[in-house]
Amino acid sequence: MKVEIISKETIKPSSPTPNHLKDYKLSLLDQIAPPSYETLLLFYSFNGDDDRQHHHHISVYKANKLSLQLKQSLSETLTRFYPLAGRVKDNITIDCSDHGAVYVEAQVNCLLQDLLKQPNGDSVIQLVPIELAEESTPGLLLFVQSSFFTCGGVAIGVCISHKIADAATVVTFIRSWAGAAAGDHRQVYYPSYNASSLFPPRDVTATAMLFLNPPFNVAMKEKCFTKRFVFYGPKIAALEAALSVPSTRGEAVTALIWKCAVNASRSNSGVSKLSILSRSVDIRKITVPPLPDNSVGNFVGYYASQKDESDIQLQGLVRELREGIQDFSKSYLQKLQREDALEAITESCKDAIAILISNDVDLYVCNSLCDVSLYDIDFGWGNPTWVTNISSNAPNHKNLVGLIDSSTGDGSIEAWVTLSEADMALFERDPDLLCYAATFDYPSVLKSYL
């Protein structure tokens, strides 16, 4: 599949940002967010997309019409989400002087249905402007790529700096943009900018940042592969029934993936290590009272579950995950709301960092968009055919898991798993995994460091 960038421009808010909103204050959680991007990719097909005799000039006309619709509605949406059109000025403030967002338009030389038959990771990642974001001038916050297929189908890839957005913020922004494009004012969300008042910014020193950004991002020294595994609803129900402990479907799938990944790592290394799995948590849902879903910023925390690899049982892993979220809910929010929040969080990281620096631990990181409504995001063309979060699994990091609900609507979960080449070779053949997951063999390497 060939993706050709045909244009790149800056989209500014349709109305100027008032002077009193020019300086947007980051929250403490924004300040300590990792220097990465949150992404989402949505695919839309149209009637007749499977017609291989579709005339080229009709596709071009459709692309031009959709592009204009997307750019105009994006400009309108940026008026409400004005910080996304700004620039990071320092680690406390975003300059909201309407600099604009980067909008890229691309053409894809294949039919959408052909890509969806076998969504190869190398191909899919070309439809998200993550490479452009990483190579652009520091401080830019929002990148959008609209990719038009020869059949008339379109992929919308959105990439937002983690400095201002977590995954929930990305979804809120896209949903509001889609509502504006469709002319559906019921779906036009007005964001709540309450992050800095709830968690005021601090003087985050270089020393503190060392503790608050543990060495999760050490470059791999071996080839890494990202592959997709689908856990269909009935299989997940069977997995939950096989467990002797209560679990959500996300916990059951996470525990199974963790178990099989640990087994692969232990078989390849020949030794048992301490295994740690870090999971993200949307704290909007666990504050008292809960925060509104349209709260913009980083309202995400992480908790770690750990288990000695010599004692890896599925039920035990599920219990670790459940206890981890319970402990997180009790202690983490209390630390955030203290006057010495930065110092308290830094102190709590010290022991974890000491463990991670050693070579006697395997760290896995899991991010989930399960139970987040995505398949009703309508730009005026109907619901998406497929939604994926593959690029949240950075291709230059191993031991990453990204979960997302599938399009079937029956509770099925898609998992993008990134492991070392050696571990993936064993992981994808694990009998326990194959009892519950359908595998898709994508042999191409997303990225490798030798």
Short mmCIF file of C-alpha atoms in Angstrom, two decimals:
data_model
loop_
_atom_site.label_atom_id
_atom_site.label_comp_id
_atom_site.label_asym_id
_atom_site.label_seq_id
_atom_site.Cartn_x
_atom_site.Cartn_y
_atom_site.Cartn_z
CA MET A 1 0.00 0.00 0.00
CA LYS A 2 1.32 3.41 -0.97
CA VAL A 3 0.27 6.56 0.90
CA GLU A 4 1.08 9.84 -0.86
CA ILE A 5 0.91 13.13 1.03
CA ILE A 6 -0.67 15.63 -1.38
CA SER A 7 -1.04 18.68 0.86
CA LYS A 8 -0.23 20.08 4.29
CA GLU A 9 -1.70 23.24 5.76
CA THR A 10 -2.43 25.00 9.02
CA ILE A 11 -6.04 25.18 10.20
CA LYS A 12 -6.79 28.02 12.62
CA PRO A 13 -9.88 28.56 14.80
CA SER A 14 -12.80 30.13 12.94
CA SER A 15 -13.08 32.80 15.65
CA PRO A 16 -10.16 34.43 17.50
CA THR A 17 -9.49 33.34 21.07
CA PRO A 18 -10.36 36.14 23.54
CA ASN A 19 -7.42 37.85 25.25
CA HIS A 20 -8.33 36.57 28.71
CA LEU A 21 -7.94 32.98 27.43
CA LYS A 22 -4.55 33.46 25.75
CA ASP A 23 -2.57 31.78 28.54
CA TYR A 24 -3.78 28.27 29.30
CA LYS A 25 -2.37 26.82 32.53
CA LEU A 26 -1.31 23.19 32.55
CA SER A 27 -2.18 20.96 35.48
CA LEU A 28 0.33 18.95 37.50
CA LEU A 29 -0.69 15.83 35.56
CA ASP A 30 -0.12 17.69 32.27
CA GLN A 31 3.33 18.73 33.46
CA ILE A 32 4.46 15.21 34.25
CA ALA A 33 2.90 13.58 31.17
CA PRO A 34 5.43 11.74 28.98
CA PRO A 35 6.69 13.46 25.80
CA SER A 36 4.51 11.40 23.49
CA TYR A 37 1.26 11.58 21.52
CA GLU A 38 -2.22 10.16 21.97
CA THR A 39 -3.68 8.89 18.70
CA LEU A 40 -6.82 7.40 17.22
CA LEU A 41 -7.61 6.21 13.70
CA LEU A 42 -11.13 5.88 12.28
CA PHE A 43 -12.12 4.33 8.93
CA TYR A 44 -15.26 5.21 7.01
CA SER A 45 -16.64 3.44 3.95
CA PHE A 46 -19.41 4.55 1.63
CA ASN A 47 -22.02 2.84 -0.52
CA GLY A 48 -20.32 1.52 -3.60
CA ASP A 49 -16.86 1.37 -2.03
CA ASP A 50 -16.56 -2.24 -3.12
CA ASP A 51 -17.18 -1.34 -6.75
CA ARG A 52 -13.85 -1.72 -8.51
CA GLN A 53 -15.24 0.13 -11.54
CA HIS A 54 -15.77 3.26 -9.44
CA HIS A 55 -14.81 6.16 -11.70
CA HIS A 56 -11.70 8.06 -10.67
CA HIS A 57 -13.21 11.50 -11.19
CA ILE A 58 -16.09 10.65 -8.84
CA SER A 59 -13.62 9.65 -6.12
CA VAL A 60 -11.65 12.87 -6.62
CA TYR A 61 -14.83 14.93 -6.43
CA LYS A 62 -15.89 13.13 -3.26
CA ALA A 63 -12.46 13.60 -1.70
CA ASN A 64 -12.47 17.33 -2.42
CA LYS A 65 -15.95 17.71 -0.97
CA LEU A 66 -15.14 15.73 2.17
CA SER A 67 -11.85 17.56 2.63
CA LEU A 68 -13.58 20.94 2.59
CA GLN A 69 -16.17 19.66 5.06
CA LEU A 70 -13.45 18.36 7.38
CA LYS A 71 -11.35 21.53 7.30
CA GLN A 72 -14.26 23.89 7.87
CA SER A 73 -15.61 21.87 10.78
CA LEU A 74 -12.11 21.46 12.24
CA SER A 75 -11.69 25.24 12.22
CA GLU A 76 -15.04 25.62 13.95
CA THR A 77 -14.14 22.97 16.55
CA LEU A 78 -10.81 24.62 17.35
CA THR A 79 -12.71 27.68 18.54
CA ARG A 80 -14.02 25.56 21.40
CA PHE A 81 -10.84 23.49 21.83
CA TYR A 82 -8.64 26.57 21.54
CA PRO A 83 -5.62 25.22 23.49
CA LEU A 84 -5.10 22.60 20.75
CA ALA A 85 -4.40 25.44 18.29
CA GLY A 86 -1.82 26.90 20.66
CA ARG A 87 1.86 26.24 21.33
CA VAL A 88 3.54 24.99 24.48
CA LYS A 89 5.40 28.00 25.87
CA ASP A 90 6.97 26.38 28.93
CA ASN A 91 6.09 23.53 31.24
CA ILE A 92 3.36 25.58 32.86
CA THR A 93 1.63 27.48 30.04
CA ILE A 94 0.23 27.04 26.52
CA ASP A 95 0.21 30.18 24.37
CA CYS A 96 -3.30 30.22 22.85
CA SER A 97 -2.67 32.79 20.12
CA ASP A 98 -4.42 30.74 17.42
CA HIS A 99 -1.27 29.37 15.78
CA GLY A 100 -3.37 26.54 14.38
CA ALA A 101 -3.32 22.77 13.91
CA VAL A 102 -1.49 20.81 11.21
CA TYR A 103 -3.84 19.26 8.63
CA VAL A 104 -2.46 16.72 6.17
CA GLU A 105 -4.28 15.24 3.19
CA ALA A 106 -3.16 11.98 1.60
CA GLN A 107 -4.16 9.60 -1.18
CA VAL A 108 -4.01 5.82 -0.78
CA ASN A 109 -3.57 3.66 -3.86
CA CYS A 110 -5.83 0.79 -2.78
CA LEU A 111 -9.39 0.00 -1.84
CA LEU A 112 -10.39 0.38 1.77
CA GLN A 113 -11.90 -3.10 1.81
CA ASP A 114 -8.53 -4.57 0.77
CA LEU A 115 -6.78 -2.93 3.72
CA LEU A 116 -9.47 -4.06 6.16
CA LYS A 117 -9.20 -7.69 5.03
CA GLN A 118 -5.71 -7.80 6.52
CA PRO A 119 -4.87 -4.56 8.38
CA ASN A 120 -1.09 -4.85 8.36
CA GLY A 121 0.55 -2.77 11.05
CA ASP A 122 3.04 -1.14 8.68
CA SER A 123 0.21 -0.01 6.42
CA VAL A 124 -2.13 1.21 9.15
CA ILE A 125 0.49 3.32 10.89
CA GLN A 126 1.05 5.34 7.69
CA LEU A 127 -2.47 6.74 8.13
CA VAL A 128 -1.67 8.42 11.47
CA PRO A 129 0.54 11.57 11.38
CA ILE A 130 2.73 10.35 14.24
CA GLU A 131 5.98 10.62 12.25
CA LEU A 132 5.10 14.16 11.17
CA ALA A 133 4.30 15.06 14.79
CA GLU A 134 7.62 13.72 16.07
CA GLU A 135 9.60 15.58 13.40
CA SER A 136 7.75 18.91 13.68
CA THR A 137 8.72 22.03 15.58
CA PRO A 138 8.48 21.44 19.34
CA GLY A 139 5.36 22.86 20.93
CA LEU A 140 2.81 21.86 18.27
CA LEU A 141 -0.16 20.09 19.80
CA LEU A 142 -2.60 18.79 17.16
CA PHE A 143 -2.00 16.88 13.91
CA VAL A 144 -4.74 15.50 11.66
CA GLN A 145 -4.41 13.31 8.57
CA SER A 146 -7.27 12.62 6.16
CA SER A 147 -6.43 9.73 3.83
CA PHE A 148 -8.65 9.06 0.82
CA PHE A 149 -8.79 5.62 -0.78
CA THR A 150 -9.35 5.02 -4.49
CA CYS A 151 -12.83 3.66 -3.73
CA GLY A 152 -13.92 6.82 -1.93
CA GLY A 153 -13.40 5.53 1.60
CA VAL A 154 -11.56 7.72 4.08
CA ALA A 155 -9.40 7.29 7.18
CA ILE A 156 -9.21 10.03 9.81
CA GLY A 157 -6.05 9.91 11.92
CA VAL A 158 -5.75 12.26 14.90
CA CYS A 159 -2.59 12.81 16.91
CA ILE A 160 -2.56 15.10 19.99
CA SER A 161 0.33 15.88 22.31
CA HIS A 162 0.17 14.12 25.65
CA LYS A 163 1.07 17.49 27.17
CA ILE A 164 -2.57 18.54 26.81
CA ALA A 165 -4.54 15.35 26.22
CA ASP A 166 -5.10 11.83 27.42
CA ALA A 167 -7.04 9.23 25.41
CA ALA A 168 -10.41 10.41 26.73
CA THR A 169 -9.64 13.99 25.65
CA VAL A 170 -8.81 12.76 22.15
CA VAL A 171 -12.16 10.97 21.93
CA THR A 172 -14.04 14.04 23.21
CA PHE A 173 -12.32 16.23 20.61
CA ILE A 174 -13.01 13.86 17.71
CA ARG A 175 -16.63 13.38 18.75
CA SER A 176 -17.17 17.15 18.89
CA TRP A 177 -15.43 17.63 15.52
CA ALA A 178 -17.61 14.91 13.99
CA GLY A 179 -20.73 16.58 15.35
CA ALA A 180 -19.71 19.88 13.77
CA ALA A 181 -18.97 18.18 10.43
CA ALA A 182 -22.34 16.41 10.46
CA GLY A 183 -24.22 19.51 11.58
CA ASP A 184 -25.45 17.59 14.63
CA HIS A 185 -25.34 20.10 17.47
CA ARG A 186 -26.28 17.39 19.98
CA GLN A 187 -22.80 15.92 19.43
CA VAL A 188 -20.93 19.25 19.60
CA TYR A 189 -19.26 19.07 22.99
CA TYR A 190 -18.13 22.10 24.95
CA PRO A 191 -14.98 21.12 26.83
CA SER A 192 -14.45 21.70 30.53
CA TYR A 193 -11.07 23.28 31.34
CA ASN A 194 -10.91 22.42 35.02
CA ALA A 195 -7.62 20.48 35.21
CA SER A 196 -5.33 23.20 36.58
CA SER A 197 -7.85 24.24 39.23
CA LEU A 198 -8.17 20.66 40.47
CA PHE A 199 -4.47 19.81 40.23
CA PRO A 200 -2.51 23.10 40.21
CA PRO A 201 0.85 23.20 38.40
CA ARG A 202 4.04 22.89 40.44
CA ASP A 203 7.69 23.76 40.03
CA VAL A 204 8.66 20.51 38.34
CA THR A 205 12.43 20.32 38.54
CA ALA A 206 14.70 18.12 36.44
CA THR A 207 15.29 15.90 39.46
CA ALA A 208 11.57 15.41 39.98
CA MET A 209 11.07 14.60 36.30
CA LEU A 210 13.67 11.84 36.61
CA PHE A 211 11.52 10.17 39.24
CA LEU A 212 8.20 10.90 37.58
CA ASN A 213 9.23 9.46 34.22
CA PRO A 214 10.71 6.07 35.08
CA PRO A 215 12.82 4.30 32.45
CA PHE A 216 9.86 2.89 30.53
CA ASN A 217 11.25 4.20 27.25
CA VAL A 218 14.62 2.53 27.05
CA ALA A 219 15.32 1.68 23.40
CA MET A 220 15.04 -1.97 22.48
CA LYS A 221 18.15 -3.94 21.70
CA GLU A 222 16.29 -6.52 19.67
CA LYS A 223 13.69 -6.64 16.95
CA CYS A 224 10.14 -5.97 18.03
CA PHE A 225 6.92 -7.11 16.41
CA THR A 226 3.40 -5.73 16.82
CA LYS A 227 0.56 -8.14 16.11
CA ARG A 228 -3.20 -8.04 16.46
CA PHE A 229 -5.19 -10.62 18.39
CA VAL A 230 -9.00 -10.66 18.54
CA PHE A 231 -10.84 -12.02 21.55
CA TYR A 232 -14.43 -12.60 20.44
CA GLY A 233 -17.27 -12.06 22.91
CA PRO A 234 -18.21 -15.72 23.45
CA LYS A 235 -14.54 -16.64 23.99
CA ILE A 236 -14.16 -13.89 26.60
CA ALA A 237 -17.29 -15.18 28.36
CA ALA A 238 -15.74 -18.65 28.41
CA LEU A 239 -12.48 -17.20 29.79
CA GLU A 240 -14.33 -15.37 32.57
CA ALA A 241 -16.28 -18.53 33.40
CA ALA A 242 -13.02 -20.48 33.70
CA LEU A 243 -11.73 -18.05 36.32
CA SER A 244 -12.54 -18.68 39.96
CA VAL A 245 -12.41 -14.96 40.78
CA PRO A 246 -14.60 -12.04 39.64
CA SER A 247 -13.27 -10.05 36.70
CA THR A 248 -14.24 -7.61 34.00
CA ARG A 249 -13.68 -8.73 30.41
CA GLY A 250 -10.77 -6.29 30.15
CA GLU A 251 -9.14 -7.72 33.27
CA ALA A 252 -9.59 -11.28 32.02
CA VAL A 253 -7.99 -10.51 28.63
CA THR A 254 -5.18 -8.46 30.21
CA ALA A 255 -4.36 -11.25 32.66
CA LEU A 256 -4.26 -13.86 29.89
CA ILE A 257 -1.97 -11.74 27.71
CA TRP A 258 0.28 -11.03 30.71
CA LYS A 259 0.49 -14.74 31.58
CA CYS A 260 1.36 -15.81 28.04
CA ALA A 261 3.92 -13.00 27.60
CA VAL A 262 5.62 -13.96 30.88
CA ASN A 263 5.75 -17.60 29.83
CA ALA A 264 7.42 -16.61 26.55
CA SER A 265 9.95 -14.36 28.27
CA ARG A 266 10.81 -16.96 30.89
CA SER A 267 11.27 -19.68 28.25
CA ASN A 268 13.63 -17.50 26.22
CA SER A 269 15.69 -16.14 29.12
CA GLY A 270 15.81 -19.36 31.12
CA VAL A 271 15.30 -17.46 34.38
CA SER A 272 12.34 -16.28 36.44
CA LYS A 273 12.15 -12.54 37.08
CA LEU A 274 9.80 -10.19 38.83
CA SER A 275 7.04 -9.27 36.37
CA ILE A 276 5.33 -5.88 36.60
CA LEU A 277 2.29 -4.81 34.59
CA SER A 278 1.38 -1.11 34.54
CA ARG A 279 -2.19 -0.13 33.59
CA SER A 280 -3.65 3.28 32.89
CA VAL A 281 -6.70 4.54 34.79
CA ASP A 282 -9.10 7.35 33.86
CA ILE A 283 -9.40 9.17 37.17
CA ARG A 284 -12.45 11.11 35.97
CA LYS A 285 -14.49 8.06 36.88
CA ILE A 286 -13.11 7.44 40.37
CA THR A 287 -13.05 10.93 41.87
CA VAL A 288 -15.79 11.86 44.32
CA PRO A 289 -17.88 13.21 42.77
CA PRO A 290 -16.88 11.95 39.29
CA LEU A 291 -15.53 14.53 36.86
CA PRO A 292 -17.41 15.24 33.61
CA ASP A 293 -16.33 13.21 30.57
CA ASN A 294 -15.58 16.42 28.68
CA SER A 295 -12.83 17.45 31.12
CA VAL A 296 -9.82 18.31 28.93
CA GLY A 297 -6.28 17.40 29.91
CA ASN A 298 -4.48 14.51 31.53
CA PHE A 299 -6.79 12.84 34.00
CA VAL A 300 -4.97 9.57 33.89
CA GLY A 301 -2.89 7.70 36.41
CA TYR A 302 -1.03 4.41 36.40
CA TYR A 303 -0.89 1.57 38.86
CA ALA A 304 1.43 -1.41 38.83
CA SER A 305 0.66 -5.04 39.61
CA GLN A 306 3.53 -7.39 40.17
CA LYS A 307 4.09 -11.12 40.37
CA ASP A 308 7.11 -13.40 40.53
CA GLU A 309 7.41 -15.22 37.21
CA SER A 310 7.91 -18.53 39.01
CA ASP A 311 4.31 -18.29 40.24
CA ILE A 312 2.21 -17.18 37.29
CA GLN A 313 -1.39 -18.39 37.57
CA LEU A 314 -4.26 -16.73 35.75
CA GLN A 315 -6.46 -16.36 38.83
CA GLY A 316 -3.60 -14.81 40.78
CA LEU A 317 -2.93 -12.27 38.04
CA VAL A 318 -6.59 -11.23 37.97
CA ARG A 319 -6.51 -10.74 41.75
CA GLU A 320 -3.37 -8.61 41.42
CA LEU A 321 -5.07 -6.42 38.81
CA ARG A 322 -8.20 -5.99 40.95
CA GLU A 323 -6.26 -5.18 44.10
CA GLY A 324 -4.07 -2.76 42.17
CA ILE A 325 -6.98 -0.61 40.99
CA GLN A 326 -8.53 -0.65 44.48
CA ASP A 327 -5.29 0.52 46.11
CA PHE A 328 -4.84 3.15 43.39
CA SER A 329 -8.33 4.54 43.95
CA LYS A 330 -7.69 4.90 47.67
CA SER A 331 -4.20 6.37 47.72
CA TYR A 332 -3.29 8.09 44.44
CA LEU A 333 -6.03 10.72 44.38
CA GLN A 334 -5.27 11.64 47.97
CA LYS A 335 -1.64 12.27 47.03
CA LEU A 336 -2.65 14.43 44.06
CA GLN A 337 -4.81 16.66 46.21
CA ARG A 338 -2.14 17.33 48.84
CA GLU A 339 -0.17 20.57 48.92
CA ASP A 340 3.02 18.56 48.51
CA ALA A 341 1.54 16.44 45.71
CA LEU A 342 4.68 16.51 43.56
CA GLU A 343 6.92 15.44 46.42
CA ALA A 344 4.50 12.73 47.52
CA ILE A 345 4.26 11.21 44.04
CA THR A 346 8.03 11.44 43.56
CA GLU A 347 8.63 9.64 46.85
CA SER A 348 6.23 6.86 45.89
CA CYS A 349 8.13 6.31 42.63
CA LYS A 350 11.56 5.77 44.17
CA ASP A 351 11.20 2.11 45.06
CA ALA A 352 9.59 1.31 41.70
CA ILE A 353 12.41 3.01 39.81
CA ALA A 354 15.07 1.17 41.80
CA ILE A 355 13.45 -2.11 40.74
CA LEU A 356 13.08 -1.09 37.10
CA ILE A 357 16.70 -0.04 36.75
CA SER A 358 17.80 -3.56 37.63
CA ASN A 359 17.88 -6.31 35.05
CA ASP A 360 15.76 -8.63 37.18
CA VAL A 361 12.37 -7.36 36.10
CA ASP A 362 10.12 -7.59 33.06
CA LEU A 363 7.88 -4.52 32.66
CA TYR A 364 4.65 -4.62 30.62
CA VAL A 365 2.46 -1.57 29.94
CA CYS A 366 -1.24 -1.88 29.08
CA ASN A 367 -3.52 0.91 27.83
CA SER A 368 -7.20 0.29 27.22
CA LEU A 369 -10.03 1.98 25.36
CA CYS A 370 -12.50 -0.76 26.21
CA ASP A 371 -15.97 0.46 27.20
CA VAL A 372 -15.33 3.78 25.43
CA SER A 373 -18.02 4.48 22.82
CA LEU A 374 -16.24 4.91 19.47
CA TYR A 375 -18.40 3.30 16.80
CA ASP A 376 -21.07 6.01 16.90
CA ILE A 377 -18.71 8.85 15.90
CA ASP A 378 -20.44 10.13 12.76
CA PHE A 379 -18.97 12.89 10.58
CA GLY A 380 -22.15 12.81 8.51
CA TRP A 381 -21.16 9.68 6.59
CA GLY A 382 -22.48 7.06 9.01
CA ASN A 383 -20.69 5.11 11.70
CA PRO A 384 -17.04 4.07 11.29
CA THR A 385 -16.23 0.72 9.75
CA TRP A 386 -13.22 0.22 12.01
CA VAL A 387 -11.49 2.14 14.80
CA THR A 388 -8.01 1.31 16.05
CA ASN A 389 -5.41 2.56 18.49
CA ILE A 390 -2.41 0.72 17.06
CA SER A 391 -0.05 3.68 17.20
CA SER A 392 -0.52 4.00 20.96
CA ASN A 393 1.81 0.99 20.94
CA ALA A 394 4.97 2.91 20.14
CA PRO A 395 6.86 0.73 17.65
CA ASN A 396 10.20 1.44 19.30
CA HIS A 397 9.15 0.00 22.66
CA LYS A 398 8.51 -3.60 23.61
CA ASN A 399 6.11 -5.26 26.05
CA LEU A 400 3.19 -2.98 25.20
CA VAL A 401 -0.48 -3.93 25.01
CA GLY A 402 -3.28 -1.79 23.57
CA LEU A 403 -6.89 -2.94 24.04
CA ILE A 404 -9.92 -1.61 22.20
CA ASP A 405 -13.48 -2.82 21.62
CA SER A 406 -14.08 -4.38 18.22
CA SER A 407 -16.74 -3.28 15.74
CA THR A 408 -18.92 -6.35 16.38
CA GLY A 409 -20.66 -4.81 19.38
CA ASP A 410 -20.81 -8.16 21.21
CA GLY A 411 -18.10 -7.46 23.77
CA SER A 412 -15.22 -8.58 21.56
CA ILE A 413 -11.80 -7.02 22.20
CA GLU A 414 -8.93 -6.35 19.82
CA ALA A 415 -5.43 -6.40 21.31
CA TRP A 416 -2.33 -4.95 19.68
CA VAL A 417 0.63 -6.62 21.37
CA THR A 418 4.26 -5.52 20.93
CA LEU A 419 6.96 -7.96 22.06
CA SER A 420 10.53 -8.82 21.16
CA GLU A 421 10.88 -11.05 18.11
CA ALA A 422 11.87 -14.03 20.23
CA ASP A 423 9.05 -13.56 22.75
CA MET A 424 6.43 -13.02 20.04
CA ALA A 425 7.42 -16.28 18.33
CA LEU A 426 6.47 -18.19 21.48
CA PHE A 427 3.62 -15.93 22.60
CA GLU A 428 1.55 -16.29 19.43
CA ARG A 429 1.75 -20.11 19.65
CA ASP A 430 0.87 -20.38 23.34
CA PRO A 431 -1.96 -22.95 23.67
CA ASP A 432 -3.63 -20.96 26.45
CA LEU A 433 -3.75 -17.87 24.22
CA LEU A 434 -5.04 -19.81 21.20
CA CYS A 435 -7.93 -21.18 23.26
CA TYR A 436 -9.43 -17.70 23.39
CA ALA A 437 -7.82 -15.49 20.72
CA ALA A 438 -7.93 -15.41 16.95
CA THR A 439 -4.48 -14.54 15.64
CA PHE A 440 -3.47 -12.45 12.64
CA ASP A 441 0.03 -13.09 11.35
CA TYR A 442 1.63 -9.83 10.26
CA PRO A 443 5.30 -10.64 9.68
CA SER A 444 6.56 -7.14 8.87
CA VAL A 445 8.53 -5.34 11.57
CA LEU A 446 7.19 -1.93 12.56
CA LYS A 447 10.59 -0.77 13.75
CA SER A 448 13.73 -2.35 15.13
CA TYR A 449 16.82 -1.22 16.95
CA LEU A 450 19.87 -3.41 16.45
#
